[in-house]
Amino acid sequence: MMKLPDHIQLREVGPRDGLQNEAKPVPTADKIRWIDQLAAAGPTYIEATSFVSPRWIPQLSDAAAVMSGIARRPGVTYAALVPNMKGLHYALAAGIDEAAVFLSASETHNRSNVNKSVAETLPQLREVAEGALQAGRTVRGYISTVFGCPFEGSVPLTDICRLIEAYLEMGVREISLGDTIGVANPKQVETVLAYLLARYPADVLALHFHDTRGMALANVLVSMEMGITRFDAAAGGLGGCPYAPGASGNLASEDLVHCLHAMGVATGVDLEQLLAAAAYIQEKIERPYPASHMLASWR
Ligand code: HMG
Ligand code: MG
């Protein structure tokens, strides 16, 4: 018998993880419209943009305009990636609810993504976390390449634990474990989570699967059976890290919601409205994601 939770919390990351990876620019007004559509569909968490260097991620250089343009829906936490104090300054001025700090468990990916070693990155993130908490905001922490690195291969679990502990010490309220390039398999997820859940409570962990090889939903199922109830996903199946070769789309939020509802697991999200939002952005980027189209025609 599968042991499933009654409900899960969806962390909608499409406007950030999705749009950071698009070659075709999406106009700011379309991003704003999309985020408002997503919020109306019911998730209580939206990662709306990134306050990173516009040289590194030009796709999200309109972060402040996006944040000021969206209609803030009560009950929704609007988060953004923040790599350093400069980013925090802009992010606080733009009114983020939560700062999402990030680093990678593997040195080579971390350097490729933020131009620093892990040891150099941690003090910067600590400063950001302190500043955000002092300003009355909450902090989320990403760990990338948990299930494998495009440069270094497998990553020791002791390194993941060291970073989880550093985040907890900083006052991070939720840690998202990233399968950055979509290499995790269900057996590996079980092994990794058995190790981590023997040390840390399930409610500080979220899982962030990219669906490069079609294994994200299977990985979610195993995670739920192990007690995890927080999942990142991106409407339309958009996503990928420009500094991780091979990274492709996140698990599509509509696939996650459809699968969970079919099994009686509540998400608080209206699938029809989510599908409409996914179709909206797919049209804007002119790159339809096949699964949700199949879903739309099947209904
Ligand atoms: P750097 O070049 O080493 O930094 O970049 P710097 O401090 O020397 O700054 C360079 C220039 O950028 C300066 O401008 C700074 O002022 C400016 P200049 O003086 O040359 O004109 N700058 C900024 N401008 C605006 N906002 C800022 C900011 N910071 C510096 N916050 C840095 C270091 C970390 C900034 C850079 O490497 C960067 O922005 N990296 C972000 C990369 C990124 O966003 N990657 C994708 C997100 S992570 C991901 O996708 C994985 C995830 O989804 C989980 C998973 O799947 O595993 C989260
Ligand atoms: Mg990602």
PDB file of N, CA and C in Angstrom, residues 12 39 45 117 161 191 200 220 245 253 264-265 277 283 285 288:
ATOM      1  N   GLU A  12       5.686  27.186  -6.540  1.00  0.00           N
ATOM      2  CA  GLU A  12       5.674  27.466  -7.993  1.00  0.00           C
ATOM      3  C   GLU A  12       6.915  28.306  -8.341  1.00  0.00           C
ATOM      4  N   ALA A  39      -1.019  32.938  -9.484  1.00  0.00           N
ATOM      5  CA  ALA A  39      -1.503  33.171  -8.118  1.00  0.00           C
ATOM      6  C   ALA A  39      -2.998  32.854  -8.026  1.00  0.00           C
ATOM      7  N   TYR A  45       2.655  29.832  -2.778  1.00  0.00           N
ATOM      8  CA  TYR A  45       4.070  30.233  -2.866  1.00  0.00           C
ATOM      9  C   TYR A  45       4.462  30.398  -4.321  1.00  0.00           C
ATOM     10  N   SER A 117      33.928  29.873  -4.565  1.00  0.00           N
ATOM     11  CA  SER A 117      33.930  28.545  -3.952  1.00  0.00           C
ATOM     12  C   SER A 117      32.752  28.469  -2.968  1.00  0.00           C
ATOM     13  N   CYS A 161      24.849  17.377   4.186  1.00  0.00           N
ATOM     14  CA  CYS A 161      24.546  17.599   5.613  1.00  0.00           C
ATOM     15  C   CYS A 161      25.230  18.864   6.112  1.00  0.00           C
ATOM     16  N   THR A 191      17.393   6.478  -0.970  1.00  0.00           N
ATOM     17  CA  THR A 191      18.643   6.365  -0.203  1.00  0.00           C
ATOM     18  C   THR A 191      19.033   7.705   0.406  1.00  0.00           C
ATOM     19  N   TYR A 200      17.370  15.125  10.016  1.00  0.00           N
ATOM     20  CA  TYR A 200      16.638  16.404   9.974  1.00  0.00           C
ATOM     21  C   TYR A 200      15.151  16.128   9.783  1.00  0.00           C
ATOM     22  N   VAL A 220       9.032  12.208  -7.038  1.00  0.00           N
ATOM     23  CA  VAL A 220       8.085  12.833  -6.094  1.00  0.00           C
ATOM     24  C   VAL A 220       7.354  11.743  -5.306  1.00  0.00           C
ATOM     25  N   PRO A 245      25.373  22.680 -17.545  1.00  0.00           N
ATOM     26  CA  PRO A 245      25.153  22.048 -18.843  1.00  0.00           C
ATOM     27  C   PRO A 245      24.270  20.806 -18.713  1.00  0.00           C
ATOM     28  N   SER A 253       4.314  21.900 -13.127  1.00  0.00           N
ATOM     29  CA  SER A 253       3.359  21.992 -12.006  1.00  0.00           C
ATOM     30  C   SER A 253       2.050  21.299 -12.353  1.00  0.00           C
ATOM     31  N   GLY A 264      -5.838  11.537  -5.000  1.00  0.00           N
ATOM     32  CA  GLY A 264      -6.513  12.018  -3.789  1.00  0.00           C
ATOM     33  C   GLY A 264      -5.619  12.840  -2.872  1.00  0.00           C
ATOM     34  N   VAL A 265      -4.494  13.322  -3.375  1.00  0.00           N
ATOM     35  CA  VAL A 265      -3.614  14.195  -2.567  1.00  0.00           C
ATOM     36  C   VAL A 265      -3.928  15.642  -2.927  1.00  0.00           C
ATOM     37  N   ALA A 277      -2.758  28.916 -17.293  1.00  0.00           N
ATOM     38  CA  ALA A 277      -1.534  29.700 -17.080  1.00  0.00           C
ATOM     39  C   ALA A 277      -0.351  29.062 -17.807  1.00  0.00           C
ATOM     40  N   GLU A 283       2.753  29.764 -25.007  1.00  0.00           N
ATOM     41  CA  GLU A 283       2.510  30.549 -26.226  1.00  0.00           C
ATOM     42  C   GLU A 283       3.520  31.698 -26.318  1.00  0.00           C
ATOM     43  N   ILE A 285       6.555  31.843 -25.115  1.00  0.00           N
ATOM     44  CA  ILE A 285       7.929  31.422 -25.428  1.00  0.00           C
ATOM     45  C   ILE A 285       7.970  30.577 -26.702  1.00  0.00           C
ATOM     46  N   PRO A 288       5.910  24.855 -26.992  1.00  0.00           N
ATOM     47  CA  PRO A 288       4.950  24.094 -26.192  1.00  0.00           C
ATOM     48  C   PRO A 288       5.589  22.892 -25.511  1.00  0.00           C
TER      49      PRO A 288
END
